[in-house]
Short mmCIF file of C-alpha atoms and ligand atoms in Angstrom, two decimals:
data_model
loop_
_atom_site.label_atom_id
_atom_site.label_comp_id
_atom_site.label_asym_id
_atom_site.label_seq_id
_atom_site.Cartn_x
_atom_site.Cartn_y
_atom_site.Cartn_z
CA UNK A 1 57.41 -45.67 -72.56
CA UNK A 2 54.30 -44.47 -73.51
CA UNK A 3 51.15 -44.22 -70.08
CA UNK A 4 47.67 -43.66 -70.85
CA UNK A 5 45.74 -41.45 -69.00
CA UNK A 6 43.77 -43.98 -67.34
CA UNK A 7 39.97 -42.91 -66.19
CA UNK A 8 38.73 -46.38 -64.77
CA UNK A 9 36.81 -46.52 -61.71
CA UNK A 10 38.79 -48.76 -60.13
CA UNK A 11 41.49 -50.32 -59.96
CA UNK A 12 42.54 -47.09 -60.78
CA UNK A 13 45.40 -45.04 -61.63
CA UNK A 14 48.50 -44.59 -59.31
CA UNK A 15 51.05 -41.69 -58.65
CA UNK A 16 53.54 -42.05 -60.62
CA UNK A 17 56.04 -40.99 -58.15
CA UNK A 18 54.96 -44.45 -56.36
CA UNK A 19 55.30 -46.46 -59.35
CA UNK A 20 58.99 -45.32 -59.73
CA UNK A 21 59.25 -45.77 -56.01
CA UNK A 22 58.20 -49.28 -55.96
CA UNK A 23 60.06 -50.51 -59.13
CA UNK A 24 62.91 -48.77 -57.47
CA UNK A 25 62.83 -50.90 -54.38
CA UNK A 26 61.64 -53.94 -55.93
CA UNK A 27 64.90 -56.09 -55.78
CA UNK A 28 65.91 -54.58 -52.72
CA UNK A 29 64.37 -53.03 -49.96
CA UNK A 30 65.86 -50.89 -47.47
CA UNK A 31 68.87 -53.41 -47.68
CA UNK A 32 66.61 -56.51 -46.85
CA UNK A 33 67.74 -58.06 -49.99
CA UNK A 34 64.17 -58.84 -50.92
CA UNK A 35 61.16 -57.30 -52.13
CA UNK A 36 58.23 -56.31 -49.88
CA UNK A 37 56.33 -59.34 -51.72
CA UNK A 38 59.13 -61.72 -50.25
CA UNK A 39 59.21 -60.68 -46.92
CA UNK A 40 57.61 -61.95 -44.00
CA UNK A 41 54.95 -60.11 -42.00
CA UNK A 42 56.18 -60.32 -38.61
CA UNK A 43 59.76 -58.71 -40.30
CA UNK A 44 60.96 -55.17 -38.54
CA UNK A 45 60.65 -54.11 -42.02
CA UNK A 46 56.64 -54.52 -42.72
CA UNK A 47 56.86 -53.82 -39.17
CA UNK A 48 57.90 -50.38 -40.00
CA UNK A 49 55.70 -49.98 -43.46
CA UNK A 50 52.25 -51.01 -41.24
CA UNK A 51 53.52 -48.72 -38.79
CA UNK A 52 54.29 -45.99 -40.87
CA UNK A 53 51.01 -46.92 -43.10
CA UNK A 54 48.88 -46.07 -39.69
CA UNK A 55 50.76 -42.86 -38.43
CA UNK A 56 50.26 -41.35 -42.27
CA UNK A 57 47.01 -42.72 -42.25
CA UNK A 58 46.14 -40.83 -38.92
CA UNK A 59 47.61 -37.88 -39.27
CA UNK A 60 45.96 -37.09 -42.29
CA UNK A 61 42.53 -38.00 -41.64
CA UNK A 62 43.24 -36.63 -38.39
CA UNK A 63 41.87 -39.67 -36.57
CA UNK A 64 40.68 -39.06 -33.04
CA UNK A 65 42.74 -41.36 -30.50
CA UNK A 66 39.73 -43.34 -29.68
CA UNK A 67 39.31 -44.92 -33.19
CA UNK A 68 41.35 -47.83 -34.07
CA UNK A 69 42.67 -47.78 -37.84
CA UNK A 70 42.56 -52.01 -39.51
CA UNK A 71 43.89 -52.86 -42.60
CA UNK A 72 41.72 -56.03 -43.73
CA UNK A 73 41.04 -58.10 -46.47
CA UNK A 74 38.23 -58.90 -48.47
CA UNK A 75 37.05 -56.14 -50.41
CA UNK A 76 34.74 -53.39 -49.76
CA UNK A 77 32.23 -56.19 -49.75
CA UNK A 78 33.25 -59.04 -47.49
CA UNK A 79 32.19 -54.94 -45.09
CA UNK A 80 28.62 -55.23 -46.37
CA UNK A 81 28.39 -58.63 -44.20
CA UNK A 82 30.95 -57.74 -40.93
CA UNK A 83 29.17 -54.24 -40.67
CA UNK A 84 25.68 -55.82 -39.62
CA UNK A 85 27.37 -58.63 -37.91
CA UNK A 86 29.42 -56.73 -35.92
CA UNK A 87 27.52 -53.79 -34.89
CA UNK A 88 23.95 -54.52 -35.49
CA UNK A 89 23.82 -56.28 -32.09
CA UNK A 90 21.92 -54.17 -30.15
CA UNK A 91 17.65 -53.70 -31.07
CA UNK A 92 19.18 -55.81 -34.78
CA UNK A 93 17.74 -53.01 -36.08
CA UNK A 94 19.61 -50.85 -39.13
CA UNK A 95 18.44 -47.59 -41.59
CA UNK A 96 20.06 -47.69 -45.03
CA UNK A 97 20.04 -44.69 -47.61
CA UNK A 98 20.27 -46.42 -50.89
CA UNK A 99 22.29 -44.14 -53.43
CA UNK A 100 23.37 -46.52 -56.16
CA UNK A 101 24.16 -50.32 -56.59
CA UNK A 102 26.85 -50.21 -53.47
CA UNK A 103 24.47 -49.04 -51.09
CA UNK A 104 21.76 -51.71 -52.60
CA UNK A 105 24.37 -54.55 -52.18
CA UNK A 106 25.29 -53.64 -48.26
CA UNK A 107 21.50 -53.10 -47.86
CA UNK A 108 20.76 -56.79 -49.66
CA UNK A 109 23.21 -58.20 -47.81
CA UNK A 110 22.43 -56.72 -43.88
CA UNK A 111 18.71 -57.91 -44.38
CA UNK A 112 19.94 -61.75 -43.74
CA UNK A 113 20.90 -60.47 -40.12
CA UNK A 114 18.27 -58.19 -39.16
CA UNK A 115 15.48 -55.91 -39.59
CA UNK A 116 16.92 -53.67 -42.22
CA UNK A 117 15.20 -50.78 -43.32
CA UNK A 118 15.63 -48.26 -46.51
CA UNK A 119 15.41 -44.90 -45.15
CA UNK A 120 15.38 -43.21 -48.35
CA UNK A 121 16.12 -43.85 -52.13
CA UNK A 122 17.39 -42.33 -55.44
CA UNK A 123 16.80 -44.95 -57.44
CA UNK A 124 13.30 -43.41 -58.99
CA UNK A 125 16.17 -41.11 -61.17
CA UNK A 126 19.01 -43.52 -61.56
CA UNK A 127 20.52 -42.62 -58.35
CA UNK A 128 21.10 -38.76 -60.21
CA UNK A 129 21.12 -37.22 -56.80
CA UNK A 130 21.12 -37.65 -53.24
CA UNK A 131 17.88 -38.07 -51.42
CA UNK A 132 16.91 -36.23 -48.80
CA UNK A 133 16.68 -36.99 -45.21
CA UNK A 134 15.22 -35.40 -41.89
CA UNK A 135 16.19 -36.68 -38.52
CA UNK A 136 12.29 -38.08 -38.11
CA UNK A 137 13.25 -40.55 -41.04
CA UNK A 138 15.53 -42.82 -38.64
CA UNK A 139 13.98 -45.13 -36.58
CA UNK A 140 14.75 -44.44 -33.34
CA UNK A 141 16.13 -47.37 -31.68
CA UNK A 142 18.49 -48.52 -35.06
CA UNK A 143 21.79 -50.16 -34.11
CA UNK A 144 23.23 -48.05 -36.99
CA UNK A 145 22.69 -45.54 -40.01
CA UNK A 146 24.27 -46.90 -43.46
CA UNK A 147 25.17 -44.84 -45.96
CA UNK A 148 27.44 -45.29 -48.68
CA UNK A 149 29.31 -41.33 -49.20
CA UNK A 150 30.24 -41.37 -52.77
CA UNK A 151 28.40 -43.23 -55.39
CA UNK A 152 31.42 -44.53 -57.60
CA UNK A 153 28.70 -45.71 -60.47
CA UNK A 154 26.55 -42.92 -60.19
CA UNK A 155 28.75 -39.73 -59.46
CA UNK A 156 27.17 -38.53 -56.51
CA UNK A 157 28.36 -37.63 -53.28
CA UNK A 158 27.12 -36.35 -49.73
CA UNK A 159 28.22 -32.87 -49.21
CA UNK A 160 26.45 -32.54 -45.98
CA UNK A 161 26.17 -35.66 -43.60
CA UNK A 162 22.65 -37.18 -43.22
CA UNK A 163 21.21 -35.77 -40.03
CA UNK A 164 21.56 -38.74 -37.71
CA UNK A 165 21.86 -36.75 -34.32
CA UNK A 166 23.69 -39.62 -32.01
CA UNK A 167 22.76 -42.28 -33.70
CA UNK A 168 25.98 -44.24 -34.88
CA UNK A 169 26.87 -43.43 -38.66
CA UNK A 170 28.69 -46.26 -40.59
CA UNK A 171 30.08 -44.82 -43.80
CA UNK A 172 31.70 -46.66 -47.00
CA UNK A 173 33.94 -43.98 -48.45
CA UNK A 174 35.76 -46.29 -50.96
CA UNK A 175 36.02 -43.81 -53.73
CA UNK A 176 36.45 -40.81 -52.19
CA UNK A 177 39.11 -41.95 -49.47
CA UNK A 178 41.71 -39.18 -48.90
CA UNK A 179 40.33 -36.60 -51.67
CA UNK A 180 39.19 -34.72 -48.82
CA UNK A 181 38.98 -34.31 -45.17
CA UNK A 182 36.31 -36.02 -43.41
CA UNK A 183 35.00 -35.65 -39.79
CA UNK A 184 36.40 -39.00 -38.26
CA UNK A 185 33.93 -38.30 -34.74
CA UNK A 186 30.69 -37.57 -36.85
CA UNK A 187 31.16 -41.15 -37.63
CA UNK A 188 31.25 -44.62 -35.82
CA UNK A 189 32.85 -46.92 -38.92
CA UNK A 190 34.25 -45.05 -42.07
CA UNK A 191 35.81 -47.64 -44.69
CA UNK A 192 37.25 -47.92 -48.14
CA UNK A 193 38.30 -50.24 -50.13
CA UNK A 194 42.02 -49.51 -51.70
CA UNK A 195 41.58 -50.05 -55.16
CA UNK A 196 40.29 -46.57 -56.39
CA UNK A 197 41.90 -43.88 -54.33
CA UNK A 198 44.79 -45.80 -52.40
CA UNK A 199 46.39 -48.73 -53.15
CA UNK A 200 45.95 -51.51 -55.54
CA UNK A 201 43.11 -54.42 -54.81
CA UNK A 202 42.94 -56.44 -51.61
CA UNK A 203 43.08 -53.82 -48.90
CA UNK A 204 40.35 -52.75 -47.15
CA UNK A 205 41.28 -49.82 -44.36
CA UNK A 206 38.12 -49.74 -41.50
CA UNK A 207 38.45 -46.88 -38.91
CA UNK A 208 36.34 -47.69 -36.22
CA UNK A 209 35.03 -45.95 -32.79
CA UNK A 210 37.17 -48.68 -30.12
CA UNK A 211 33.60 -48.47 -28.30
CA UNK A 212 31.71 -50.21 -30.91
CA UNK A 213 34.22 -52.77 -31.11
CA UNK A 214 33.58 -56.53 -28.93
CA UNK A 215 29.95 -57.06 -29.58
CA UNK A 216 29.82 -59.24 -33.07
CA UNK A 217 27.50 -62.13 -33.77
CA UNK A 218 29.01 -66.10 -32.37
CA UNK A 219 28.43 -66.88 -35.57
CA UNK A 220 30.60 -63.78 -36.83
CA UNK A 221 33.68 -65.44 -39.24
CA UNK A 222 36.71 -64.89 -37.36
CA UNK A 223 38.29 -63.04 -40.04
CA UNK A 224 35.27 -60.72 -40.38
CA UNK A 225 35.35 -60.08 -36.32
CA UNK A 226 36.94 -56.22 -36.53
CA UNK A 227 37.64 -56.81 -32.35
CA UNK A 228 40.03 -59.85 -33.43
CA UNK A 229 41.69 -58.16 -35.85
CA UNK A 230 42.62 -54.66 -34.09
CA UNK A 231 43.50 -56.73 -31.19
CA UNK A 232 45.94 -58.26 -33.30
CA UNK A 233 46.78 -55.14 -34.53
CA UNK A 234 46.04 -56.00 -38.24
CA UNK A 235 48.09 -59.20 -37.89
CA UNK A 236 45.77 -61.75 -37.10
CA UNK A 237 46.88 -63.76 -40.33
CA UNK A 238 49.20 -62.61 -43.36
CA UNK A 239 47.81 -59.44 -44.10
CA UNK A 240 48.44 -58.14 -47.73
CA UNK A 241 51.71 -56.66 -46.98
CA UNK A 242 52.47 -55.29 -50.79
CA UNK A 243 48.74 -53.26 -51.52
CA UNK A 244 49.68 -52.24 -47.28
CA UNK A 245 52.85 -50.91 -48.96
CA UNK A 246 52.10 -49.60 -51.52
CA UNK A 247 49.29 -47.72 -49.51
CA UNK A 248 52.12 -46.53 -47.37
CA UNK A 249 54.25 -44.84 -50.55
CA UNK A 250 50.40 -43.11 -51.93
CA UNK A 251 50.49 -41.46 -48.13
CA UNK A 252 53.74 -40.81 -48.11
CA UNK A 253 52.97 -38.89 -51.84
CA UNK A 254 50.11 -37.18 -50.58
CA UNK A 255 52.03 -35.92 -47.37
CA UNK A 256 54.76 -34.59 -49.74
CA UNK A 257 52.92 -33.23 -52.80
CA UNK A 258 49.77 -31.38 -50.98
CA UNK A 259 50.34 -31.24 -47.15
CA UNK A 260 46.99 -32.53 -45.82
CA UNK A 261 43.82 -33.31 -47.02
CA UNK A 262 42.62 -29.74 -47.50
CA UNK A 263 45.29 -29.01 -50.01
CA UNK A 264 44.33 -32.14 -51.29
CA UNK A 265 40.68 -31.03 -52.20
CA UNK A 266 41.93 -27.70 -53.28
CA UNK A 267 43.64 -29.37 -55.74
CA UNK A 268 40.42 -32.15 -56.88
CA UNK A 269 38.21 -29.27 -56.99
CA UNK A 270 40.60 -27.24 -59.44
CA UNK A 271 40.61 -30.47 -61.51
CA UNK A 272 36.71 -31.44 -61.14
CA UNK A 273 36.44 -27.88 -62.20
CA UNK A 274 37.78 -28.02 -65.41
CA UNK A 275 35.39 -30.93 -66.59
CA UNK A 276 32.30 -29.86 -65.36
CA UNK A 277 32.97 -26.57 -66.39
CA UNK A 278 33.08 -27.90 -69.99
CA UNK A 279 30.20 -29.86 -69.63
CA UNK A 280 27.89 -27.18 -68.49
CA UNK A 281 29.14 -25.57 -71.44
CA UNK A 282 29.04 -28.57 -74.35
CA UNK A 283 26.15 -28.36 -76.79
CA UNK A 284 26.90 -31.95 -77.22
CA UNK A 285 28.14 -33.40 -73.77
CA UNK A 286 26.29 -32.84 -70.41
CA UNK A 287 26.75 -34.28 -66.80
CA UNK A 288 24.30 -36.94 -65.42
CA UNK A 289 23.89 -35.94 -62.16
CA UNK A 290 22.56 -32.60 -60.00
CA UNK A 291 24.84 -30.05 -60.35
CA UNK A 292 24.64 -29.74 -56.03
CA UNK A 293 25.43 -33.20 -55.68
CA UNK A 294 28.12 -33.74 -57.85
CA UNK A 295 31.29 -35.96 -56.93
CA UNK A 296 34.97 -35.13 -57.17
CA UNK A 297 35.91 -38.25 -58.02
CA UNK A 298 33.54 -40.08 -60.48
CA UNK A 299 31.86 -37.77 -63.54
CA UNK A 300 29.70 -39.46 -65.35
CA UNK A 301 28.47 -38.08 -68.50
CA UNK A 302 26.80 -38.58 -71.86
CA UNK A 303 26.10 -37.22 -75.25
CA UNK A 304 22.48 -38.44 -75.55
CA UNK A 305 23.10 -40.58 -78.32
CA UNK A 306 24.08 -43.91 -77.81
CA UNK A 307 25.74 -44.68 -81.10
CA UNK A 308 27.75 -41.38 -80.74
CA UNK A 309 28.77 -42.39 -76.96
CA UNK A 310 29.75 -45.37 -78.67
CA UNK A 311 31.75 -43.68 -81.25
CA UNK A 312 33.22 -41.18 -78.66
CA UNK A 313 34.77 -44.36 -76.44
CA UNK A 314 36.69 -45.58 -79.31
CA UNK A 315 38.37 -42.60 -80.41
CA UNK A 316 39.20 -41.38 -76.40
CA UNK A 317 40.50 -44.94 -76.28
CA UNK A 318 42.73 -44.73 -79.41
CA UNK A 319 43.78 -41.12 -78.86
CA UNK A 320 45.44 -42.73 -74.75
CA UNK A 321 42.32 -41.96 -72.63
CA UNK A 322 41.35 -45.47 -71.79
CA UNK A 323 38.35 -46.81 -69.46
CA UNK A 324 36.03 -44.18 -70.03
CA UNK A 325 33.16 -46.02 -70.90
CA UNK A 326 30.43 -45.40 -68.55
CA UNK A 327 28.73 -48.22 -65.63
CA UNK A 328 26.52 -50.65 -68.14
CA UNK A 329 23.41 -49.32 -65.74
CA UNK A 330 24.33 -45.61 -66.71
CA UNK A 331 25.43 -45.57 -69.88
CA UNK A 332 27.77 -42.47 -72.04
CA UNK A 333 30.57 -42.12 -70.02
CA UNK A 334 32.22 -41.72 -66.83
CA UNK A 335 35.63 -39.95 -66.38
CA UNK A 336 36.71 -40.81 -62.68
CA UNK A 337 39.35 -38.59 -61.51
CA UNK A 338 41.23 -39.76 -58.59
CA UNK A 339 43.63 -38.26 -56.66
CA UNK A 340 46.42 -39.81 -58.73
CA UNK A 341 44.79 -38.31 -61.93
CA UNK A 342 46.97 -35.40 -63.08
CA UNK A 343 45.20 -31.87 -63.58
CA UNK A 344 47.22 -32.47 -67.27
CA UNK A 345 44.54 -35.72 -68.13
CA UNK A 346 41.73 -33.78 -67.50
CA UNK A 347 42.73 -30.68 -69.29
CA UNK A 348 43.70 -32.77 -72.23
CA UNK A 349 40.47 -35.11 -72.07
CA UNK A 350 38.46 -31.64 -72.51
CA UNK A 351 40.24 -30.69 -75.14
CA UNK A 352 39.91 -33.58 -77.05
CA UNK A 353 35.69 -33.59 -76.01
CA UNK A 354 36.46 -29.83 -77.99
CA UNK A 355 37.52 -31.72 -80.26
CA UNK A 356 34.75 -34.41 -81.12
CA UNK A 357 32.01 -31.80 -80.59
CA UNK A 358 33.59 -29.99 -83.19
CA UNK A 359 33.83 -32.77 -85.27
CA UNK A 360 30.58 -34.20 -84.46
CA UNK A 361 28.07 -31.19 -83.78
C1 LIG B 401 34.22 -50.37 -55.74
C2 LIG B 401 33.32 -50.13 -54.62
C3 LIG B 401 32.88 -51.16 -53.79
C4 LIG B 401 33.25 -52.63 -54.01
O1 LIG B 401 34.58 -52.82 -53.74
P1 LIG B 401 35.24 -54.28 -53.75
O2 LIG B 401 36.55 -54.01 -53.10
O3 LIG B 401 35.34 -54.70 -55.18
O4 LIG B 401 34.39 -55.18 -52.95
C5 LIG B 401 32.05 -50.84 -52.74
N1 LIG B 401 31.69 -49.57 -52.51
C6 LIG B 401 32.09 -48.56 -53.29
C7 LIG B 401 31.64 -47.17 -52.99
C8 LIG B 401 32.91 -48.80 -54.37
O5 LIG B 401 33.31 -47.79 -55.16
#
């Protein structure tokens, strides 16, 4: 069996250790005589995986108690249209940082509901860094502060939290979920989509302050009203139990490889490490974005030569280091280097970029 080192930005690679796990329990699990696909929803046995799903979940984000943790559908962004029709219900007023095309696409969609406003921008260097902000930038009365933590297309990433003050922050951390810790109170929504850090595609975890919760739109879709669905604990209709299981297995591997979420940026930061370093060393690759605001997860990168991008792709491809071609609006490259990625794949990628330069300079 031969498995590529796979740098997509999402769906996106998975620990192996789950894989086995999974195909281990596929015809039979936990002596149900059925696979978690099979299985009904209200069964003791997703009973226990949702359960168990929500306790890891907590524990390592260190949740505070007054934040309820949903597993939803829809994507990241069926979020983009609950987030202003849930909580932009007091002036209908909402401030937006826009950092790449996910931030654009929340902001786009939030202007049908209200009186949206962008705060700040990147786009005037293709989203290469992350603006700037001072407290006086926020309106005062805004229901909400958007921003969208790391830029998956882009490679960027908040290091520091814009400064807000008590205004309520609503975060999408899709593609940096779980590589480190993150300040659950600093924020009154925090949510990711499962497909690049966490599960496969068609989970969407929301962690939301229970205070902000009871106040969406009449005209708020029932399966987009965040109060119905943590009263129903998640349940409200067939959730999807397999990406919720497999979710539950990429805790459980987390728990037992690193410990916690610190050990778990130790160890993205060692790996990050290794690529950058290289790239602030290549005469022939280099990094798109500010060294200062440079993301863990997604490194995008190019050679300044289309043709020679071009070429690179194809051989990375052929020699097992598939989806590396960059986002179309970007360009080169774009190694993203999730959790699941082994510090092996990026020490090996480098080595072949050695390689190429070599070959190429
Ligand atoms: C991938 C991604 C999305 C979109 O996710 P879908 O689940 O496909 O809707 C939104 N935000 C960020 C930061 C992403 O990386």
């Amino acid at each position: 069996m031969a498995r590529v080192y796979n740098f997509s930005a999402g769906p996106s690679t998975l620990p192996e250790k789950v894989l086995q796990t999974a195909a281990a329990e596929m015809m039979d699990y936990h002596g149900s005589g059925q696979s978690v696909m099979e299985m009904s929803h209200r069964s003791k046995w997703f009973d226990d995986i949702i359960k168990d799903a929500e306790k890891l979940m907590r524990e390592l984000y260190q949740v505070p108690d007054n934040y309820k943790v949903l597993f939803l559908q829809g994507g990241a962004s069926a979020q983009f249209s609950a987030i202003p029709l849930n909580f932009m219900n007091g002036s209908g007023k909402a401030d937006y940082i826009i950092t790449g095309q996910w931030a654009k696409k929340a902001f786009q969609e939030a202007q049908k509901y209200g009186d949206v406003k962008a705060v700040a921008s990147s786009a005037d260097k293709t989203f290469s860094y992350i603006p700037k902000t001072k407290a006086e930038d926020f309106r005062d009365d805004v229901d909400y502060v958007y921003i969208c933590m790391n830029n998956t297309i882009y490679g960027t990433v908040y290091k520091e939290l814009p400064p807000v003050g008590d205004k309520v922050l609503i975060a999408d951390v899709s593609s940096c979920a779980l590589s480190e810790p993150l300040d659950i109170s600093k924020f009154g929504v925090v949510y990711f989509g499962a497909q690049k850090n966490v599960a496969p595609a068609g989970l969407v975890v929301a962690i939301i302050r229970e205070d902000l919760l009871g106040n969406a739109r009449d005209i708020t879709p029932v399966m987009m009203n965040y109060k119905v669905q943590a009263d129903a604990d998640s349940l409200y209709n067939t959730p999807p139990c397999w990406t919720i299981y497999i979710c539950k297995l990429v805790l459980d591997w987390i728990k037992e490889e690193f410990g916690s979420l610190e050990a778990m940026k130790a160890h993205n930061e060692k790996k990050a490490a290794i690529l950058y370093n290289f790239l602030d060393s290549s005469k022939l690759f280099k990094g798109t974005v500010v060294p200062e605001d440079r993301s863990l997860m997604n490194v995008p990168f190019v050679t300044g030569d289309e043709e020679l991008d071009a070429k690179f792709v194809k051989a990375a491809t052929e020699a097992g280091f598939v989806n590396i071609k960059g986002h179309r609006t970007v360009g080169g490259m774009r190694a993203s280097i999730y959790n699941a990625m082994p510090i092996e794949g990026v020490e090996k990628l480098v080595e072949f970029m050695k390689k190429f330069e070599e070959e190429n300079a």
